[in-house]
CSV table of C-alpha atoms and ligand atoms in Angstrom, one decimal:
chain,number,residue,atom,x,y,z
W,1,MET,CA,3.9,-19.8,-9.5
W,2,ASN,CA,3.3,-20.8,-5.5
W,3,LYS,CA,-0.4,-21.1,-4.3
W,4,ASP,CA,-0.5,-18.1,-2.1
W,5,THR,CA,0.1,-16.1,-5.6
W,6,LEU,CA,-2.1,-17.4,-7.1
W,7,GLU,CA,-4.5,-17.0,-4.7
W,8,THR,CA,-4.2,-13.6,-4.9
W,9,VAL,CA,-4.8,-13.7,-8.5
W,10,ASN,CA,-7.4,-14.9,-8.6
W,11,THR,CA,-9.0,-12.9,-6.8
W,12,LEU,CA,-8.1,-10.1,-8.6
W,13,LEU,CA,-8.9,-12.0,-12.0
W,14,ALA,CA,-12.3,-13.0,-10.0
W,15,ASN,CA,-14.4,-9.7,-12.1
W,16,PRO,CA,-13.8,-8.2,-15.0
W,17,LYS,CA,-11.2,-5.2,-14.4
W,18,ASN,CA,-9.3,-2.6,-16.0
W,19,ILE,CA,-5.8,-4.1,-16.5
W,20,VAL,CA,-2.8,-2.5,-17.7
W,21,VAL,CA,0.5,-5.2,-18.8
W,22,ILE,CA,3.2,-3.0,-19.2
W,23,GLY,CA,6.6,-3.8,-20.0
W,24,HIS,CA,10.5,-2.2,-20.1
W,25,LYS,CA,12.8,0.5,-21.3
W,26,ASN,CA,13.5,-0.9,-24.8
W,27,PRO,CA,11.5,-3.4,-25.0
W,28,ASP,CA,13.1,-6.6,-26.8
W,29,GLY,CA,11.0,-10.2,-28.5
W,30,ASP,CA,10.6,-11.5,-24.9
W,31,ALA,CA,8.9,-7.4,-23.6
W,32,VAL,CA,6.9,-7.5,-26.2
W,33,GLY,CA,5.6,-11.0,-26.7
W,34,SER,CA,4.9,-11.8,-23.2
W,35,CYS,CA,3.4,-8.3,-22.5
W,36,LEU,CA,0.4,-9.0,-25.4
W,37,GLY,CA,0.3,-12.7,-24.8
W,38,LEU,CA,-1.2,-11.9,-21.6
W,39,SER,CA,-3.0,-9.0,-22.6
W,40,PHE,CA,-4.4,-11.5,-25.5
W,41,PHE,CA,-5.4,-14.2,-22.4
W,42,LEU,CA,-6.8,-11.5,-20.0
W,43,LYS,CA,-9.2,-9.9,-22.5
W,44,GLN,CA,-11.0,-13.4,-24.0
W,45,ARG,CA,-11.0,-13.7,-20.2
W,46,GLY,CA,-13.7,-10.5,-20.0
W,47,HIS,CA,-11.1,-7.9,-18.2
W,48,THR,CA,-10.0,-4.7,-20.5
W,49,THR,CA,-6.3,-4.2,-21.1
W,50,GLN,CA,-3.6,-2.5,-22.6
W,51,VAL,CA,-0.5,-3.2,-23.6
W,52,ILE,CA,2.4,-0.1,-22.3
W,53,MET,CA,5.7,0.2,-23.7
W,54,PRO,CA,8.2,3.1,-22.2
W,55,ASN,CA,9.2,3.4,-25.5
W,56,ASP,CA,9.6,2.3,-29.0
W,57,PHE,CA,9.7,-1.4,-30.3
W,58,PRO,CA,12.7,-2.7,-32.9
W,59,GLU,CA,11.4,-2.6,-36.4
W,60,PHE,CA,11.5,-6.7,-37.2
W,61,LEU,CA,8.7,-7.1,-34.7
W,62,LYS,CA,6.1,-4.6,-35.8
W,63,TRP,CA,4.2,-7.7,-37.6
W,64,ILE,CA,3.6,-9.6,-34.3
W,65,PRO,CA,-0.5,-9.7,-33.7
W,66,GLY,CA,-1.5,-7.0,-31.6
W,67,CYS,CA,1.8,-4.6,-32.0
W,68,SER,CA,0.0,-1.4,-33.2
W,69,ASP,CA,-2.4,-1.5,-30.1
W,70,ILE,CA,0.8,-0.8,-28.1
W,71,LEU,CA,0.9,2.6,-26.2
W,72,ASN,CA,4.4,4.1,-26.0
W,73,PHE,CA,5.4,7.0,-23.4
W,74,ASP,CA,7.8,8.2,-25.3
W,75,LYS,CA,4.7,9.0,-28.6
W,76,HIS,CA,1.2,8.4,-26.2
W,77,THR,CA,2.5,10.3,-23.2
W,78,ASP,CA,-1.0,11.3,-22.7
W,79,GLN,CA,-2.8,8.7,-23.1
W,80,VAL,CA,-0.5,6.6,-21.4
W,81,THR,CA,-0.8,8.5,-18.0
W,82,LYS,CA,-4.3,8.4,-18.3
W,83,ALA,CA,-4.2,4.5,-18.7
W,84,ILE,CA,-2.8,3.8,-15.9
W,85,GLU,CA,-4.3,6.3,-13.5
W,86,ALA,CA,-7.8,4.7,-14.9
W,87,ALA,CA,-6.6,0.7,-15.0
W,88,ASP,CA,-7.7,-2.0,-11.7
W,89,ILE,CA,-4.4,-3.6,-11.4
W,90,VAL,CA,-1.0,-3.0,-13.8
W,91,PHE,CA,1.1,-6.0,-14.5
W,92,THR,CA,4.5,-5.4,-15.0
W,93,LEU,CA,6.4,-8.3,-17.0
W,94,ASP,CA,10.0,-8.8,-17.8
W,95,PHE,CA,11.5,-6.7,-15.8
W,96,ASN,CA,12.3,-6.7,-11.7
W,97,ALA,CA,12.3,-3.0,-10.7
W,98,LEU,CA,10.4,0.0,-11.8
W,99,ASN,CA,13.4,1.8,-12.6
W,100,ARG,CA,13.5,-0.4,-15.7
W,101,THR,CA,10.9,2.0,-17.4
W,102,GLY,CA,12.6,4.6,-17.5
W,103,ASN,CA,10.9,8.1,-18.3
W,104,LEU,CA,7.4,6.2,-16.8
W,105,THR,CA,9.0,5.9,-13.8
W,106,GLU,CA,7.9,7.8,-11.5
W,107,THR,CA,4.6,7.1,-12.6
W,108,LEU,CA,5.0,4.3,-11.6
W,109,GLU,CA,5.8,4.9,-8.3
W,110,ASN,CA,2.7,6.8,-8.0
W,111,VAL,CA,0.1,4.1,-9.2
W,112,LYS,CA,-2.2,3.4,-6.1
W,113,ALA,CA,-3.5,0.0,-7.9
W,114,PRO,CA,-2.6,-3.3,-7.2
W,115,PHE,CA,0.7,-4.8,-9.5
W,116,VAL,CA,1.6,-8.2,-9.9
W,117,MET,CA,5.3,-9.4,-11.7
W,118,ILE,CA,5.7,-11.9,-13.6
W,119,ASP,CA,9.8,-11.8,-14.9
W,120,HIS,CA,12.6,-13.5,-14.9
W,121,HIS,CA,15.5,-11.2,-13.7
W,122,LEU,CA,17.6,-11.8,-10.7
W,123,SER,CA,17.2,-9.8,-7.4
W,124,PRO,CA,13.4,-8.6,-8.1
W,125,ASP,CA,12.0,-5.8,-5.9
W,126,ASP,CA,8.9,-6.2,-4.2
W,127,TYR,CA,6.8,-4.0,-5.3
W,128,ALA,CA,3.9,-6.3,-6.4
W,129,VAL,CA,0.8,-7.9,-4.4
W,130,ALA,CA,1.7,-10.8,-6.7
W,131,THR,CA,4.8,-11.3,-7.8
W,132,TYR,CA,5.9,-14.6,-10.0
W,133,SER,CA,9.6,-14.7,-10.4
W,134,ASP,CA,11.3,-17.0,-11.6
W,135,THR,CA,14.8,-16.5,-12.6
W,136,SER,CA,15.3,-19.9,-14.0
W,137,MET,CA,12.9,-19.8,-17.0
W,138,SER,CA,14.2,-19.2,-20.7
W,139,SER,CA,11.8,-16.0,-20.8
W,140,THR,CA,8.4,-13.9,-19.4
W,141,ALA,CA,7.0,-15.4,-22.9
W,142,GLN,CA,7.5,-18.9,-21.2
W,143,MET,CA,6.1,-17.3,-17.9
W,144,VAL,CA,2.9,-16.4,-19.5
W,145,PHE,CA,2.1,-19.6,-20.6
W,146,HIS,CA,2.9,-21.6,-16.8
W,147,PHE,CA,1.2,-19.0,-15.6
W,148,ILE,CA,-2.0,-19.4,-17.9
W,149,GLU,CA,-1.6,-22.9,-17.2
W,150,ALA,CA,-2.2,-22.1,-13.9
W,151,LEU,CA,-5.5,-20.1,-14.6
W,152,LYS,CA,-6.3,-23.8,-16.6
W,153,GLY,CA,-6.3,-21.2,-19.8
W,154,VAL,CA,-4.5,-23.0,-22.2
W,155,ASP,CA,-7.7,-24.1,-24.1
W,156,GLU,CA,-7.7,-21.1,-24.6
W,157,ILE,CA,-4.4,-20.1,-26.4
W,158,SER,CA,-5.2,-18.3,-29.8
W,159,PRO,CA,-3.2,-18.8,-32.6
W,160,GLU,CA,-2.4,-15.3,-32.3
W,161,ILE,CA,-1.4,-16.2,-27.9
W,162,ALA,CA,0.1,-18.8,-29.1
W,163,THR,CA,2.4,-17.2,-31.9
W,164,GLN,CA,3.0,-13.8,-29.4
W,165,LEU,CA,4.7,-16.8,-27.2
W,166,TYR,CA,6.7,-18.7,-29.3
W,167,VAL,CA,8.1,-14.8,-30.2
W,168,GLY,CA,9.4,-13.9,-26.2
W,169,ILE,CA,11.1,-17.4,-26.0
W,170,MET,CA,13.1,-17.5,-29.3
W,171,THR,CA,14.1,-14.1,-29.0
W,172,ASP,CA,15.3,-14.9,-25.3
W,173,THR,CA,16.6,-17.9,-25.5
W,174,GLY,CA,18.8,-17.3,-28.9
W,175,SER,CA,16.7,-19.8,-30.5
W,176,PHE,CA,16.5,-21.9,-27.9
W,177,ARG,CA,20.1,-22.6,-27.2
W,178,PHE,CA,21.0,-20.2,-24.2
W,179,PRO,CA,21.4,-22.5,-21.6
W,180,ALA,CA,17.8,-21.7,-19.9
W,181,THR,CA,16.5,-23.2,-22.3
W,182,THR,CA,15.0,-27.4,-21.0
W,183,ALA,CA,12.7,-29.8,-21.5
W,184,THR,CA,9.9,-27.8,-20.2
W,185,THR,CA,10.6,-24.9,-22.2
W,186,HIS,CA,10.2,-27.2,-25.6
W,187,ARG,CA,6.8,-28.9,-24.2
W,188,VAL,CA,5.9,-25.2,-24.0
W,189,ILE,CA,7.0,-24.5,-27.6
W,190,ALA,CA,5.1,-27.4,-29.5
W,191,SER,CA,2.1,-26.5,-27.7
W,192,LEU,CA,2.2,-23.0,-28.8
W,193,ILE,CA,3.0,-24.9,-32.3
W,194,GLU,CA,-0.4,-26.6,-31.8
W,195,LYS,CA,-1.9,-24.2,-31.2
W,196,GLY,CA,-1.7,-22.5,-33.8
W,197,ALA,CA,2.0,-20.6,-33.4
W,198,LYS,CA,3.7,-21.1,-37.4
W,199,ASN,CA,7.3,-21.6,-36.2
W,200,SER,CA,9.4,-21.1,-39.5
W,201,SER,CA,8.1,-18.1,-40.7
W,202,ILE,CA,7.6,-16.0,-37.9
W,203,HIS,CA,11.6,-17.0,-37.3
W,204,GLN,CA,11.7,-15.4,-40.9
W,205,ASN,CA,9.8,-12.3,-39.8
W,206,ILE,CA,12.6,-12.2,-37.4
W,207,TYR,CA,15.2,-12.8,-38.1
W,208,ASP,CA,15.5,-12.8,-42.4
W,209,THR,CA,14.3,-8.9,-42.8
W,210,ASN,CA,17.4,-7.5,-42.7
W,211,SER,CA,18.3,-4.1,-44.1
W,212,GLN,CA,21.7,-3.4,-46.0
W,213,ASP,CA,22.2,-0.5,-43.1
W,214,ARG,CA,22.0,-3.1,-40.5
W,215,MET,CA,24.9,-5.4,-42.5
W,216,LYS,CA,26.9,-2.9,-43.3
W,217,LEU,CA,26.4,-1.7,-39.4
W,218,LEU,CA,27.2,-5.2,-38.4
W,219,GLY,CA,30.4,-4.5,-40.4
W,220,THR,CA,31.4,-1.9,-39.1
W,221,ALA,CA,31.0,-3.2,-35.5
W,222,LEU,CA,33.0,-6.5,-36.8
W,223,ASN,CA,36.0,-4.1,-37.9
W,224,ASN,CA,35.7,-2.0,-34.0
W,225,LEU,CA,36.4,-5.6,-32.5
W,226,HIS,CA,39.1,-6.2,-30.1
W,227,VAL,CA,40.4,-8.9,-28.2
W,228,LEU,CA,42.2,-9.3,-24.4
W,229,PRO,CA,43.0,-13.3,-24.6
W,230,GLU,CA,44.7,-12.8,-20.5
W,231,TYR,CA,40.8,-11.6,-19.3
W,232,ARG,CA,39.1,-14.3,-22.2
W,233,THR,CA,37.0,-10.9,-23.2
W,234,ALA,CA,36.2,-9.1,-26.6
W,235,TYR,CA,34.6,-6.1,-26.9
W,236,ILE,CA,32.9,-4.2,-29.7
W,237,SER,CA,32.7,-0.9,-29.9
W,238,LEU,CA,29.3,1.4,-32.3
W,239,SER,CA,30.3,5.9,-32.1
W,240,GLN,CA,27.1,8.4,-32.8
W,241,GLN,CA,29.3,9.0,-36.1
W,242,GLU,CA,29.3,5.1,-37.0
W,243,LEU,CA,25.9,4.5,-36.0
W,244,ASP,CA,24.6,7.7,-38.1
W,245,ASP,CA,26.7,7.1,-41.2
W,246,ASN,CA,25.0,3.8,-41.3
W,247,ASN,CA,20.8,5.0,-40.5
W,248,PHE,CA,21.1,3.5,-37.4
W,249,LYS,CA,17.2,2.3,-36.2
W,250,LYS,CA,16.6,0.4,-33.0
W,251,GLY,CA,17.0,-2.8,-33.1
W,252,ASP,CA,19.6,-3.0,-35.4
W,253,THR,CA,22.4,-3.8,-33.0
W,254,GLU,CA,20.4,-6.9,-31.6
W,255,GLY,CA,22.6,-9.6,-31.6
W,256,PHE,CA,26.0,-8.3,-32.4
W,257,VAL,CA,27.2,-8.4,-28.9
W,258,ASN,CA,27.1,-12.6,-29.6
W,259,TYR,CA,29.8,-12.0,-32.7
W,260,ALA,CA,32.3,-10.9,-29.7
W,261,LEU,CA,30.8,-14.1,-27.3
W,262,SER,CA,31.7,-16.6,-30.3
W,263,LEU,CA,35.4,-16.3,-30.3
W,264,LYS,CA,37.1,-19.5,-29.3
W,265,ASP,CA,38.1,-19.2,-26.1
W,266,ILE,CA,36.6,-15.6,-25.4
W,267,VAL,CA,33.7,-15.9,-21.9
W,268,PHE,CA,33.0,-12.8,-21.7
W,269,ALA,CA,31.5,-10.1,-24.7
W,270,ILE,CA,30.7,-6.3,-24.3
W,271,ILE,CA,29.1,-4.3,-27.0
W,272,PHE,CA,29.5,-0.3,-26.6
W,273,ILE,CA,27.0,2.3,-28.2
W,274,GLU,CA,27.5,5.7,-27.7
W,275,ASN,CA,24.1,7.1,-28.2
W,276,LYS,CA,24.3,10.8,-27.6
W,277,GLN,CA,20.9,12.0,-27.2
W,278,GLU,CA,21.2,9.9,-24.3
W,279,GLY,CA,24.4,11.2,-22.9
W,280,ILE,CA,25.0,7.9,-22.5
W,281,THR,CA,27.3,5.0,-23.8
W,282,LYS,CA,25.2,1.6,-23.4
W,283,ILE,CA,26.6,-1.9,-22.7
W,284,SER,CA,25.6,-5.6,-23.5
W,285,PHE,CA,27.4,-7.6,-21.6
W,286,ARG,CA,27.3,-11.5,-22.5
W,287,SER,CA,29.4,-14.4,-21.0
W,288,THR,CA,29.0,-17.7,-21.0
W,289,GLY,CA,29.7,-20.1,-17.6
W,290,SER,CA,30.1,-19.2,-14.5
W,291,PHE,CA,31.1,-15.8,-14.9
W,292,SER,CA,28.1,-13.5,-13.6
W,293,VAL,CA,27.7,-10.3,-15.7
W,294,ASN,CA,24.9,-9.7,-14.1
W,295,GLU,CA,27.0,-9.1,-10.8
W,296,PHE,CA,29.0,-7.3,-13.2
W,297,ALA,CA,26.7,-5.1,-14.7
W,298,ARG,CA,25.1,-4.0,-11.6
W,299,ALA,CA,28.9,-3.0,-9.8
W,300,HIS,CA,30.3,-1.1,-12.3
W,301,PHE,CA,27.4,0.0,-15.4
W,302,ASN,CA,24.5,0.9,-13.1
W,303,GLY,CA,22.7,-2.4,-15.1
W,304,GLY,CA,22.1,-6.1,-14.2
W,305,GLY,CA,19.9,-8.6,-16.0
W,306,HIS,CA,20.9,-12.6,-15.8
W,307,THR,CA,24.4,-14.8,-14.9
W,308,ASN,CA,24.7,-15.3,-19.2
W,309,ALA,CA,23.2,-11.5,-20.3
W,310,ALA,CA,22.9,-8.2,-18.6
W,311,GLY,CA,22.8,-4.8,-19.6
W,312,GLY,CA,24.4,-1.4,-18.2
W,313,ARG,CA,25.0,1.8,-19.2
W,314,SER,CA,28.2,4.2,-18.8
W,315,GLU,CA,27.8,8.8,-18.3
W,316,LYS,CA,31.2,8.8,-19.8
W,317,PRO,CA,31.4,9.2,-23.4
W,318,LEU,CA,32.5,6.1,-25.4
W,319,GLN,CA,35.9,5.7,-25.0
W,320,LYS,CA,36.7,7.0,-21.8
W,321,ALA,CA,34.0,4.7,-21.2
W,322,ILE,CA,35.9,1.8,-22.9
W,323,GLN,CA,38.8,2.5,-20.4
W,324,HIS,CA,36.9,2.6,-17.5
W,325,PHE,CA,35.6,-0.9,-18.6
W,326,ILE,CA,39.4,-1.7,-19.2
W,327,SER,CA,40.8,-0.8,-16.2
W,328,ILE,CA,38.2,-2.6,-13.9
W,329,LEU,CA,39.0,-6.0,-15.9
W,330,PRO,CA,42.5,-6.8,-13.5
W,331,ALA,CA,40.2,-7.0,-11.1
W,332,TYR,CA,38.4,-10.1,-12.8
W,333,LYS,CA,41.3,-11.9,-14.0
W,334,ASN,CA,41.1,-15.2,-12.1
W,335,ALA,CA,37.4,-15.2,-12.1
W,336,LEU,CA,37.3,-15.0,-16.1
W,337,ASN,CA,40.2,-17.2,-16.2
W,338,HIS,CA,38.2,-19.5,-13.8
W,339,ASP,CA,36.7,-22.7,-16.0
W,340,ALA,CA,39.5,-22.3,-18.3
M,1,5GP,P1,20.7,-6.5,-23.3
M,1,5GP,O1,21.9,-6.6,-23.8
M,1,5GP,O2,19.5,-7.1,-24.6
M,1,5GP,O3,19.8,-5.0,-23.1
M,1,5GP,O4,20.1,-6.9,-22.4
M,1,5GP,C1,20.2,-8.1,-21.5
M,1,5GP,C2,19.9,-8.7,-20.5
M,1,5GP,O5,19.8,-7.7,-19.3
M,1,5GP,C3,18.3,-8.8,-20.8
M,1,5GP,O6,17.2,-9.0,-19.4
M,1,5GP,C4,17.7,-7.3,-20.4
M,1,5GP,O7,16.3,-7.0,-19.3
M,1,5GP,C5,19.2,-6.4,-19.2
M,1,5GP,N1,18.9,-5.1,-19.1
M,1,5GP,C6,19.1,-4.6,-20.5
M,1,5GP,N2,19.9,-3.1,-19.9
M,1,5GP,C7,19.4,-3.2,-18.0
M,1,5GP,C8,19.7,-2.3,-17.7
M,1,5GP,O8,20.4,-1.5,-17.5
M,1,5GP,N3,19.5,-2.3,-16.1
M,1,5GP,C9,19.5,-3.7,-16.5
M,1,5GP,N4,18.9,-3.3,-14.8
M,1,5GP,N5,18.8,-4.6,-16.4
M,1,5GP,C10,18.9,-4.2,-18.1
M,2,MN,MN1,13.5,-11.6,-21.0
């Protein structure tokens, strides 16, 4: 965090404030962990805080300290609107543009209170009075640790905060294996373990709580795996019917796309997930090496994210979305074979 940003933040937080901390739509481990970690820290420093999400978060995160106090706009619409209206400061975490909050976007666009952004996605929008953006960071949760460090608060990290931040870092780094995992990430993790994060049980809580439904859905997804060797690309799809047949619950498809990426010689992996309720096909993109899925998602699927992990959507039904995707690939043939 640069000096100006730190100064602005220190001024904003100089006396007790009413603060809301907001994550992105379809919150993941990093959104939930970083928002809760920051909220707990600010609360300990005498502020009043409320974590808000645009919609519900997955079951496998529903054990994290403080998670039952999160308000989601879909379910607690009036309460969330009031909390945002009453806020002196709005922290936005783990996203880089207000429209990443879905139904909450309009409410946020009309907020008069100052925004503070903490985020690691590419191309951040300029809506905050203090923008702490670092696209080299493993996770927003790691950035919250550095934020606490800058505010000279590391000694105040409780076992709960350590756990919340650990979850964010662990989930966004694919358990410390993605390229943005640095020596500093590991130092932060070491510090969080010293502060009381129980690394092994956190891992179990997140990864070893599979339902039979989810495992069957994974089977269906893997059956739908298609490989396009000339583009070093593999994709998976799940139709609404297949989701329904396996009692799909939010979060069940988390990580499925990585099976496609784990194939030998594949550098680009995609999962297409039909959402009839929203009338869209939700798409996750992953890559290894220099191929930027952020640029690909931005250019063709109204999305974005990071170089190697991004998301987007198509307004087309599943099979049409896939056909459209395949029709785009020839333009990327060279880029996809660049590192071969
Ligand atoms: P996932 O594929 O796991 O949903 O998301 C991968 C990454 O892309 C995450 O960092 C996520 O925040 C970002 N992302 C997912 N969906 C979208 C989207 O529709 N728009 C943008 N700009 N980013 C997204
Ligand atoms: Mn993140």
